[in-house]
Structures are given as structure tokens and as C-alpha cells.
Amino acid sequence: MSDPKHPAVGDLVIDASDVKVTDITPEQIQKLTKVRDGFEDAVHNLLGLKSEDADRAGLNEKDKARLAAAFARDQRIGELLPAAQKLTELLHETRQTTRHEIATILAENAAQAKRRADRALNGAEVLGPLAPLMDYQYAPANKAAATKEKAKEPKQEG
């Protein structure tokens, strides 16, 4: 594992505490000015400009300082983003496999309880405490059966 401040793709710990993050809406994102490929060359050009050349062009030194800070922030985010994206992917995939495990356990337990209730004299007592589990597990089948029954009903006119 690498340093959390400088994570490698696949690391599970990422420290982006030095980056002031921004949370904006999709509508706000659409209004932002975008950079194009090659903007780095333009940034390096402006940052590497001699003072006399900047003065002759009427460029503001404060803009140069702001550009340097923004570019450094962009570079830092570029360092963090691949590891963060991979971590997000890993978390999503882990959640999917965990939910698969949950679904399998729920299905196995519902089927076991149903088999036990079918053999027991007091089947309702067996299934009663498991009503939320049974409702969850068999809801799609019950809905399909209801739809099938509704389709069999004669159409009423008018």
C-alpha cells in the first residue's frame, strides 16, 4: 500500500484532506467553462512567462498566482482521481456481491421456512413471525400471479 496522500490505483485508503472540494449541481456543471486538450501547454506558457513579457502584454501577476494555485490543485486532483474512481468501483462491486449473498441467504431461509410450514400442522404459526421475509421473497411471484389472473378476467365494456 502506498502513502494515502499519494495513493496508487487499488489502494483502500485515500487522503484528500488537503483538497478543498466543491459540491455543485448538474445544472451548475453545465454552465462551467471547460478546458480542451492541450490546456496544460497554455498554462505552462503563461506561468513561465518572464515578468517583462507579462508587463508588456498587460497581464496581471495576481492572475498568474491564481492560475498557478488552480493548476496545482488540478494536478493534485488528477493524482487522486484514478485511485478514488477505482475505490468507488471496488465499493460498488463489493456491495453487489454482498447483496447477492444477502439475497441468497434470504431466499434459502424463506424456502426452508416454507418447506417446514408445508409439513407442519401449525404452518401459519411457523410462517407468522416471518411475514416480512415471506412478503419480500415472494412479492414478485405474487405480483406475477395476480397479473396473470387479471389477464384471464373477461374484459368489461364501458
PDB file of C-alpha atoms in Angstrom:
ATOM      1  CA  MET A   1       0.000   0.000   0.000  1.00  0.00           C
ATOM      2  CA  SER A   2       1.292   3.419  -0.852  1.00  0.00           C
ATOM      3  CA  ASP A   3       1.041   6.671   1.065  1.00  0.00           C
ATOM      4  CA  PRO A   4      -2.632   7.734   1.462  1.00  0.00           C
ATOM      5  CA  LYS A   5      -1.625  11.274   0.411  1.00  0.00           C
ATOM      6  CA  HIS A   6      -0.296   9.790  -2.849  1.00  0.00           C
ATOM      7  CA  PRO A   7      -2.483   6.710  -3.431  1.00  0.00           C
ATOM      8  CA  ALA A   8      -1.998   4.112  -6.110  1.00  0.00           C
ATOM      9  CA  VAL A   9      -4.937   2.673  -8.023  1.00  0.00           C
ATOM     10  CA  GLY A  10      -6.410  -0.083  -5.877  1.00  0.00           C
ATOM     11  CA  ASP A  11      -5.481   1.451  -2.520  1.00  0.00           C
ATOM     12  CA  LEU A  12      -8.276   1.395   0.036  1.00  0.00           C
ATOM     13  CA  VAL A  13      -7.139   4.498   1.903  1.00  0.00           C
ATOM     14  CA  ILE A  14      -7.108   7.867   0.174  1.00  0.00           C
ATOM     15  CA  ASP A  15      -6.339  11.109   1.981  1.00  0.00           C
ATOM     16  CA  ALA A  16      -7.656  14.099   0.054  1.00  0.00           C
ATOM     17  CA  SER A  17      -7.910  16.295   3.136  1.00  0.00           C
ATOM     18  CA  ASP A  18      -5.607  18.863   1.558  1.00  0.00           C
ATOM     19  CA  VAL A  19      -8.047  19.478  -1.308  1.00  0.00           C
ATOM     20  CA  LYS A  20     -10.877  21.936  -0.814  1.00  0.00           C
ATOM     21  CA  VAL A  21     -13.692  20.107  -2.581  1.00  0.00           C
ATOM     22  CA  THR A  22     -16.717  21.675  -4.221  1.00  0.00           C
ATOM     23  CA  ASP A  23     -20.228  20.226  -4.398  1.00  0.00           C
ATOM     24  CA  ILE A  24     -22.341  21.626  -7.206  1.00  0.00           C
ATOM     25  CA  THR A  25     -25.473  20.555  -9.047  1.00  0.00           C
ATOM     26  CA  PRO A  26     -25.540  19.085 -12.562  1.00  0.00           C
ATOM     27  CA  GLU A  27     -27.182  22.315 -13.745  1.00  0.00           C
ATOM     28  CA  GLN A  28     -24.250  24.319 -12.369  1.00  0.00           C
ATOM     29  CA  ILE A  29     -21.770  21.939 -14.004  1.00  0.00           C
ATOM     30  CA  GLN A  30     -23.376  22.554 -17.403  1.00  0.00           C
ATOM     31  CA  LYS A  31     -22.705  26.277 -17.047  1.00  0.00           C
ATOM     32  CA  LEU A  32     -18.986  25.889 -16.309  1.00  0.00           C
ATOM     33  CA  THR A  33     -16.365  26.753 -18.898  1.00  0.00           C
ATOM     34  CA  LYS A  34     -14.486  23.615 -19.943  1.00  0.00           C
ATOM     35  CA  VAL A  35     -10.812  23.256 -20.843  1.00  0.00           C
ATOM     36  CA  ARG A  36      -9.727  21.476 -24.006  1.00  0.00           C
ATOM     37  CA  ASP A  37      -6.893  19.092 -24.673  1.00  0.00           C
ATOM     38  CA  GLY A  38      -3.610  20.943 -24.612  1.00  0.00           C
ATOM     39  CA  PHE A  39      -4.566  23.440 -21.903  1.00  0.00           C
ATOM     40  CA  GLU A  40      -1.511  22.352 -19.922  1.00  0.00           C
ATOM     41  CA  ASP A  41       0.798  23.862 -22.577  1.00  0.00           C
ATOM     42  CA  ALA A  42      -1.057  27.160 -22.337  1.00  0.00           C
ATOM     43  CA  VAL A  43      -0.782  27.102 -18.530  1.00  0.00           C
ATOM     44  CA  HIS A  44       2.949  26.343 -18.656  1.00  0.00           C
ATOM     45  CA  ASN A  45       3.395  29.129 -21.198  1.00  0.00           C
ATOM     46  CA  LEU A  46       1.673  31.697 -19.002  1.00  0.00           C
ATOM     47  CA  LEU A  47       3.373  30.532 -15.787  1.00  0.00           C
ATOM     48  CA  GLY A  48       6.787  30.515 -17.450  1.00  0.00           C
ATOM     49  CA  LEU A  49       6.423  33.992 -18.894  1.00  0.00           C
ATOM     50  CA  LYS A  50       9.112  36.490 -17.951  1.00  0.00           C
ATOM     51  CA  SER A  51       7.898  39.470 -15.927  1.00  0.00           C
ATOM     52  CA  GLU A  52       8.829  41.954 -18.660  1.00  0.00           C
ATOM     53  CA  ASP A  53       6.884  39.910 -21.246  1.00  0.00           C
ATOM     54  CA  ALA A  54       3.862  39.738 -18.913  1.00  0.00           C
ATOM     55  CA  ASP A  55       4.067  43.501 -18.283  1.00  0.00           C
ATOM     56  CA  ARG A  56       4.344  44.230 -21.992  1.00  0.00           C
ATOM     57  CA  ALA A  57       1.201  42.113 -22.609  1.00  0.00           C
ATOM     58  CA  GLY A  58      -0.623  43.817 -19.704  1.00  0.00           C
ATOM     59  CA  LEU A  59      -1.038  40.572 -17.768  1.00  0.00           C
ATOM     60  CA  ASN A  60      -1.798  40.653 -14.068  1.00  0.00           C
ATOM     61  CA  GLU A  61       0.632  38.948 -11.663  1.00  0.00           C
ATOM     62  CA  LYS A  62      -2.276  38.061  -9.356  1.00  0.00           C
ATOM     63  CA  ASP A  63      -3.890  36.116 -12.212  1.00  0.00           C
ATOM     64  CA  LYS A  64      -0.607  34.269 -12.685  1.00  0.00           C
ATOM     65  CA  ALA A  65      -0.578  33.341  -8.969  1.00  0.00           C
ATOM     66  CA  ARG A  66      -4.241  32.248  -9.116  1.00  0.00           C
ATOM     67  CA  LEU A  67      -3.504  30.177 -12.210  1.00  0.00           C
ATOM     68  CA  ALA A  68      -0.537  28.507 -10.500  1.00  0.00           C
ATOM     69  CA  ALA A  69      -2.679  27.602  -7.473  1.00  0.00           C
ATOM     70  CA  ALA A  70      -5.569  26.328  -9.614  1.00  0.00           C
ATOM     71  CA  PHE A  71      -3.246  24.287 -11.816  1.00  0.00           C
ATOM     72  CA  ALA A  72      -1.541  22.757  -8.766  1.00  0.00           C
ATOM     73  CA  ARG A  73      -4.985  21.863  -7.391  1.00  0.00           C
ATOM     74  CA  ASP A  74      -5.942  20.316 -10.750  1.00  0.00           C
ATOM     75  CA  GLN A  75      -2.724  18.275 -10.786  1.00  0.00           C
ATOM     76  CA  ARG A  76      -3.367  17.082  -7.219  1.00  0.00           C
ATOM     77  CA  ILE A  77      -6.923  16.044  -8.108  1.00  0.00           C
ATOM     78  CA  GLY A  78      -5.532  14.255 -11.155  1.00  0.00           C
ATOM     79  CA  GLU A  79      -3.260  12.313  -8.827  1.00  0.00           C
ATOM     80  CA  LEU A  80      -6.136  11.320  -6.519  1.00  0.00           C
ATOM     81  CA  LEU A  81      -8.891  10.686  -9.052  1.00  0.00           C
ATOM     82  CA  PRO A  82      -7.790   7.332 -10.548  1.00  0.00           C
ATOM     83  CA  ALA A  83      -7.410   5.790  -7.083  1.00  0.00           C
ATOM     84  CA  ALA A  84     -10.729   7.278  -5.953  1.00  0.00           C
ATOM     85  CA  GLN A  85     -12.508   6.009  -9.074  1.00  0.00           C
ATOM     86  CA  LYS A  86     -11.089   2.522  -8.566  1.00  0.00           C
ATOM     87  CA  LEU A  87     -12.091   2.627  -4.890  1.00  0.00           C
ATOM     88  CA  THR A  88     -15.624   3.620  -5.925  1.00  0.00           C
ATOM     89  CA  GLU A  89     -15.694   0.731  -8.409  1.00  0.00           C
ATOM     90  CA  LEU A  90     -14.432  -1.698  -5.765  1.00  0.00           C
ATOM     91  CA  LEU A  91     -17.003  -0.487  -3.243  1.00  0.00           C
ATOM     92  CA  HIS A  92     -19.808  -0.838  -5.798  1.00  0.00           C
ATOM     93  CA  GLU A  93     -18.734  -4.349  -6.794  1.00  0.00           C
ATOM     94  CA  THR A  94     -18.302  -5.358  -3.151  1.00  0.00           C
ATOM     95  CA  ARG A  95     -21.777  -4.050  -2.388  1.00  0.00           C
ATOM     96  CA  GLN A  96     -23.177  -6.031  -5.319  1.00  0.00           C
ATOM     97  CA  THR A  97     -21.549  -9.275  -4.163  1.00  0.00           C
ATOM     98  CA  THR A  98     -22.608  -8.599  -0.566  1.00  0.00           C
ATOM     99  CA  ARG A  99     -26.188  -8.006  -1.655  1.00  0.00           C
ATOM    100  CA  HIS A 100     -26.025 -11.219  -3.694  1.00  0.00           C
ATOM    101  CA  GLU A 101     -25.020 -13.022  -0.510  1.00  0.00           C
ATOM    102  CA  ILE A 102     -27.874 -11.344   1.389  1.00  0.00           C
ATOM    103  CA  ALA A 103     -30.394 -12.272  -1.320  1.00  0.00           C
ATOM    104  CA  THR A 104     -29.194 -15.874  -1.349  1.00  0.00           C
ATOM    105  CA  ILE A 105     -29.486 -16.195   2.423  1.00  0.00           C
ATOM    106  CA  LEU A 106     -32.967 -14.631   2.381  1.00  0.00           C
ATOM    107  CA  ALA A 107     -34.100 -16.991  -0.396  1.00  0.00           C
ATOM    108  CA  GLU A 108     -32.678 -20.064   1.333  1.00  0.00           C
ATOM    109  CA  ASN A 109     -34.297 -19.159   4.651  1.00  0.00           C
ATOM    110  CA  ALA A 110     -37.659 -18.332   3.079  1.00  0.00           C
ATOM    111  CA  ALA A 111     -37.656 -21.631   1.179  1.00  0.00           C
ATOM    112  CA  GLN A 112     -36.674 -23.555   4.317  1.00  0.00           C
ATOM    113  CA  ALA A 113     -39.429 -21.896   6.373  1.00  0.00           C
ATOM    114  CA  LYS A 114     -41.978 -22.567   3.603  1.00  0.00           C
ATOM    115  CA  ARG A 115     -40.993 -26.255   3.428  1.00  0.00           C
ATOM    116  CA  ARG A 116     -41.237 -26.522   7.210  1.00  0.00           C
ATOM    117  CA  ALA A 117     -44.629 -24.774   7.252  1.00  0.00           C
ATOM    118  CA  ASP A 118     -45.928 -27.078   4.485  1.00  0.00           C
ATOM    119  CA  ARG A 119     -45.084 -30.145   6.623  1.00  0.00           C
ATOM    120  CA  ALA A 120     -46.205 -28.733   9.971  1.00  0.00           C
ATOM    121  CA  LEU A 121     -49.741 -28.897  11.337  1.00  0.00           C
ATOM    122  CA  ASN A 122     -49.362 -25.320  12.558  1.00  0.00           C
ATOM    123  CA  GLY A 123     -47.936 -23.868   9.321  1.00  0.00           C
ATOM    124  CA  ALA A 124     -49.348 -20.411   9.990  1.00  0.00           C
ATOM    125  CA  GLU A 125     -47.539 -20.291  13.327  1.00  0.00           C
ATOM    126  CA  VAL A 126     -44.291 -21.210  11.580  1.00  0.00           C
ATOM    127  CA  LEU A 127     -44.681 -18.509   8.939  1.00  0.00           C
ATOM    128  CA  GLY A 128     -46.350 -15.813  11.065  1.00  0.00           C
ATOM    129  CA  PRO A 129     -43.172 -14.405  12.614  1.00  0.00           C
ATOM    130  CA  LEU A 130     -41.539 -14.491   9.172  1.00  0.00           C
ATOM    131  CA  ALA A 131     -44.229 -12.469   7.372  1.00  0.00           C
ATOM    132  CA  PRO A 132     -41.889  -9.611   6.318  1.00  0.00           C
ATOM    133  CA  LEU A 133     -39.365 -12.135   4.956  1.00  0.00           C
ATOM    134  CA  MET A 134     -42.042 -14.076   3.102  1.00  0.00           C
ATOM    135  CA  ASP A 135     -43.641 -10.882   1.727  1.00  0.00           C
ATOM    136  CA  TYR A 136     -40.266  -9.721   0.473  1.00  0.00           C
ATOM    137  CA  GLN A 137     -39.209 -13.048  -1.007  1.00  0.00           C
ATOM    138  CA  TYR A 138     -42.456 -13.976  -2.722  1.00  0.00           C
ATOM    139  CA  ALA A 139     -43.705 -10.493  -3.738  1.00  0.00           C
ATOM    140  CA  PRO A 140     -42.538 -10.822  -7.383  1.00  0.00           C
ATOM    141  CA  ALA A 141     -44.199 -14.237  -7.743  1.00  0.00           C
ATOM    142  CA  ASN A 142     -47.397 -13.000  -6.098  1.00  0.00           C
ATOM    143  CA  LYS A 143     -47.481  -9.964  -8.371  1.00  0.00           C
ATOM    144  CA  ALA A 144     -46.974 -12.125 -11.438  1.00  0.00           C
ATOM    145  CA  ALA A 145     -49.762 -14.472 -10.352  1.00  0.00           C
ATOM    146  CA  ALA A 146     -52.117 -11.527  -9.753  1.00  0.00           C
ATOM    147  CA  THR A 147     -51.314 -10.091 -13.173  1.00  0.00           C
ATOM    148  CA  LYS A 148     -51.936 -13.469 -14.773  1.00  0.00           C
ATOM    149  CA  GLU A 149     -55.310 -13.767 -13.023  1.00  0.00           C
ATOM    150  CA  LYS A 150     -56.279 -10.249 -14.022  1.00  0.00           C
ATOM    151  CA  ALA A 151     -55.460 -11.056 -17.653  1.00  0.00           C
ATOM    152  CA  LYS A 152     -57.783 -14.073 -17.507  1.00  0.00           C
ATOM    153  CA  GLU A 153     -60.764 -11.966 -16.321  1.00  0.00           C
ATOM    154  CA  PRO A 154     -63.227 -11.094 -19.099  1.00  0.00           C
ATOM    155  CA  LYS A 155     -62.964  -7.520 -20.266  1.00  0.00           C
ATOM    156  CA  GLN A 156     -65.843  -5.330 -19.159  1.00  0.00           C
ATOM    157  CA  GLU A 157     -67.015  -2.856 -21.704  1.00  0.00           C
ATOM    158  CA  GLY A 158     -67.807   0.579 -20.953  1.00  0.00           C
TER     159      GLY A 158
END
